Amino acid sequence: MKKVSLKDIALQAGVSTALVSYVLNGKEKEARVGEAIAGKIRALAKELNYQPNHLAKSLRSGKTHTIGLIIADISNPFFANIARVVEDEAKRSGYTVIIGSCDENADKAWDLITVLINRQVDGFIIVSCEGSGNQIMYLKERNIPFVLLDRHFPDIQTDFVATNNYKASFDAGIHLISGGYTRIGLIAYKSEMYHMQERIRGYRQALQDSRIEFQDDWLKEVRFETMEKEVKVAIEELLSSDQKVEAIIFATYGLAINGLKYINELRLKVPSDLAIVSFGQAEVFDLYYCPITYLRQPLEMLGKTAVEYLLKKLKNPDEEMKQVLMEAKLIARDSSKVKSGWISG
Amino acid sequence: MKKVSLKDIALQAGVSTALVSYVLNGKEKEARVGEAIAGKIRALAKELNYQPNHLAKSLRSGKTHTIGLIIADISNPFFANIARVVEDEAKRSGYTVIIGSCDENADKAWDLITVLINRQVDGFIIVSCEGSGNQIMYLKERNIPFVLLDRHFPDIQTDFVATNNYKASFDAGIHLISGGYTRIGLIAYKSEMYHMQERIRGYRQALQDSRIEFQDDWLKEVRFETMEKEVKVAIEELLSSDQKVEAIIFATYGLAINGLKYINELRLKVPSDLAIVSFGQAEVFDLYYCPITYLRQPLEMLGKTAVEYLLKKLKNPDEEMKQVLMEAKLIARDSSKVKSGWISG
């Protein structure tokens, strides 16, 4: 690749390379360069489409104005949309975002982190995946600035911006119970990740607070890699149990999509045969024949706040640690409407 | 950020930094380093989690094993999914992908390209946006390896892998016509981009070949930035024209989503009030009450082939230019089913 150099500009302007350097680095005053010649140099740089060597520059300044964003799964619209928010917000402060998606795989996440460290990003925003806690420790020990987004590790003290998943899931349970549903299943990922455990805990607490005895076979944990098959089995089991469920909470968007497809195949009607509440966010919840009740996570605020905190840390490494849980909002639609004949108490 | 250096390892191993460098760069034989000491150095490097300075290394070798992927809009599931295919495929050959999304904005695309050039990617895969032809010229003139994906510029000779949009759109028109629909509208983006112009051309050719006179007010071109509003107006106009349409082809996924929302608001029934065919790809087409007929673009093949061509170019800069158009497949569903009473001729 042949780039326009300071020398190219100097040759065309008929001045020294040093002089061009002074002007293009904004130091014409210190170097006492006349305005006419400075203007000429800037015009030539523009005309020749001169690209400053950010790399060399940033190796000196230690700043590249680039943020690395690691997301858990680019094909999940929640993360794709949050990436867009992060980009927009970073752009507003003059930062460019480069993105890596780890596909819920800790090895890929590690590859991406090392690649981006070597590409000299100023800091990271990370949606962690299972088994990546040691990577977060690595960043922390080396004082590499980062903010965790959407998912965090309760045992590792870090900055994070996430949803209050316990509360969201609790709200989903109480919403269904107050609509007359008592046999409620939860389909979640089989995962040690805190956000997933919190969704399970909130659901169980809602049952307990409503004096509904939790049944072991109401909770189905399926693996991310094989969810298509496992969600089908989970739904079949939930519907054939002694305490057959009349409502299902899906703990993620991907689970809900696979679940709804299978519910259609079974020709079950929502909500009369089965009421639904889901985490996640997708146009499909609006366009389904029976609009789906969902927990609206504060996607915009999560993304913006993560950028804001990271930029503060970049300016001031001694900035105090920030840990924020934001509330999701339950958007009630027809998929969980009050059971016919039920008088809410 | 404090990284483990060659010196740290040398100190702990009690050898010279040069010796550590030989071993970790696979040159122990040339430097006649004994096996025992080489093994010790490698073990220490692993234990201390030494990260080679790829940057310095790649500035020497000129290779970073990193691909820059620029996509037009990360929040469009077609691009998000193609990004996942590109990652998987690149990973298989030992390449890491870093992604930038330009939000259909040429200025952002340029920022990303310059940032990634400065981050020393080996080459690019690019889904171009409107007004970015000069950026492609820039890369071409500087012999920076790249392959265009999904969208290309007919006036610029480059490698590309794209869908045959003319044929796809033609197929959509013929499909509707052979199902008994004669008044067919097309909602597209207002764009000079070739892929969009080809979608318009295919639609018009289908009408012409079927001896249906094209009406100017059947073609609606809306702006990306304001599509939500403009799609509504377009649908209203298509339905109130003298030659009121009985079917609509949506030229993109985003247009279809907005269109379907409004069609629901108007309480129109698909396909009896209005038949639908759409470009793009989304779960929503399966889960809509009346499954949507769509043009399935060969997403997997597009992504894989783009990676394959780029890697060939990286190995051999004199590799011949490759320009491939792949065929989309029309997946017929209920949203465009044969008109009741219509006997296909």
XYZ file of C-alpha atoms in Angstrom, chain A residues 1-4 48-49 51-55 59 64 66 71 73-75 80-81 83-84 87-88 91 96-103 107-108 110-112 114-121 138 142-144 224 253 257 260-261 264 283-284 286-289, chain B residues 1-4 48-49 51-55 59 64-66 71 73-75 80-81 83-84 87-88 91 96-101 103 107-108 110-112 114-121 138 142-144 224 253 257 260-261 264 283-284 286-289:
124
model
C 0.000 0.000 0.000
C 1.397 3.359 -0.998
C 0.357 6.177 1.247
C 0.869 9.879 0.695
C -3.681 14.467 -1.931
C -5.906 12.763 0.639
C -3.740 10.098 6.001
C -1.718 10.860 9.104
C 0.078 7.814 10.410
C -2.137 7.314 13.436
C -0.156 4.331 14.441
C 2.454 5.017 19.841
C -5.765 5.908 19.421
C -10.505 3.628 19.236
C -20.120 -8.820 21.911
C -23.247 -12.966 19.549
C -23.595 -10.627 16.599
C -26.549 -12.543 15.183
C -26.424 -5.942 17.179
C -28.610 -3.040 18.243
C -23.462 -2.238 19.087
C -25.146 0.431 17.026
C -20.996 3.270 17.897
C -23.267 6.291 17.717
C -18.705 8.659 17.423
C -14.273 4.858 16.432
C -15.536 1.457 17.506
C -14.163 -1.807 16.220
C -16.228 -4.834 16.978
C -15.550 -8.487 17.531
C -18.165 -11.151 18.113
C -17.200 -14.216 20.124
C -20.234 -16.371 19.371
C -11.605 -18.982 23.182
C -12.827 -16.674 20.446
C -9.687 -14.289 24.069
C -8.459 -14.173 20.453
C -10.394 -10.973 19.926
C -5.507 -10.085 22.282
C -5.931 -8.978 18.663
C -7.475 -5.708 19.790
C -4.897 -5.095 22.513
C -2.253 -5.515 19.844
C -4.224 -3.130 17.629
C -3.819 -0.578 20.410
C -7.406 0.148 21.303
C -6.212 -10.429 32.924
C -2.851 -5.102 33.543
C -4.896 -1.949 34.134
C -6.386 -2.068 30.668
C -26.916 -22.555 23.493
C -34.760 -13.822 22.527
C -37.888 -17.510 18.592
C -42.629 -19.759 19.120
C -41.765 -21.695 15.967
C -46.861 -22.791 15.922
C -39.549 -6.947 15.687
C -40.995 -10.428 15.714
C -44.640 -6.937 17.448
C -45.498 -8.797 14.275
C -46.501 -12.145 15.757
C -50.278 -12.746 15.371
C -1.227 -1.373 30.279
C 1.678 -3.444 31.470
C 2.521 -6.353 29.237
C 4.935 -9.181 29.913
C 3.544 -15.596 32.361
C 0.893 -15.388 29.619
C 1.569 -11.892 24.360
C 3.912 -11.395 21.427
C 3.880 -7.849 20.160
C 2.005 -8.651 16.975
C 2.219 -5.065 15.959
C 5.235 -4.430 10.763
C -1.343 -9.664 10.833
C -3.792 -12.468 10.077
C -6.581 -10.033 10.638
C -20.812 -3.798 6.940
C -25.728 -1.745 8.963
C -25.133 -4.020 11.921
C -28.753 -3.800 13.044
C -25.275 -9.469 11.209
C -25.675 -13.053 10.043
C -20.748 -11.224 9.619
C -21.058 -14.424 11.610
C -16.009 -14.854 11.141
C -16.519 -18.596 11.202
C -11.410 -18.455 11.903
C -9.478 -12.983 13.160
C -12.163 -10.606 11.910
C -12.650 -7.118 13.250
C -15.882 -5.472 12.263
C -17.033 -1.937 11.675
C -20.557 -0.882 10.823
C -24.791 2.693 9.300
C -18.258 9.255 6.114
C -18.411 6.592 8.803
C -14.241 6.104 5.501
C -13.391 6.542 9.200
C -13.551 2.787 9.647
C -8.696 4.446 7.697
C -8.805 3.198 11.293
C -8.466 -0.396 10.123
C -5.697 0.408 7.630
C -3.825 2.013 10.478
C -4.562 -1.081 12.577
C -2.731 -3.070 9.906
C -5.446 -5.427 8.753
C -8.626 4.596 -2.989
C -3.058 1.599 -3.207
C -3.252 -2.141 -3.889
C -4.871 -2.834 -0.550
C -33.246 4.935 4.489
C -35.917 -6.528 5.010
C -40.755 -4.902 8.586
C -45.936 -5.219 7.627
C -46.360 -3.171 10.806
C -51.340 -4.679 10.406
C -37.311 -15.011 11.594
C -40.249 -12.668 11.366
C -41.611 -17.450 9.426
C -43.492 -16.301 12.476
C -45.889 -13.822 10.829
C -49.481 -15.136 10.882
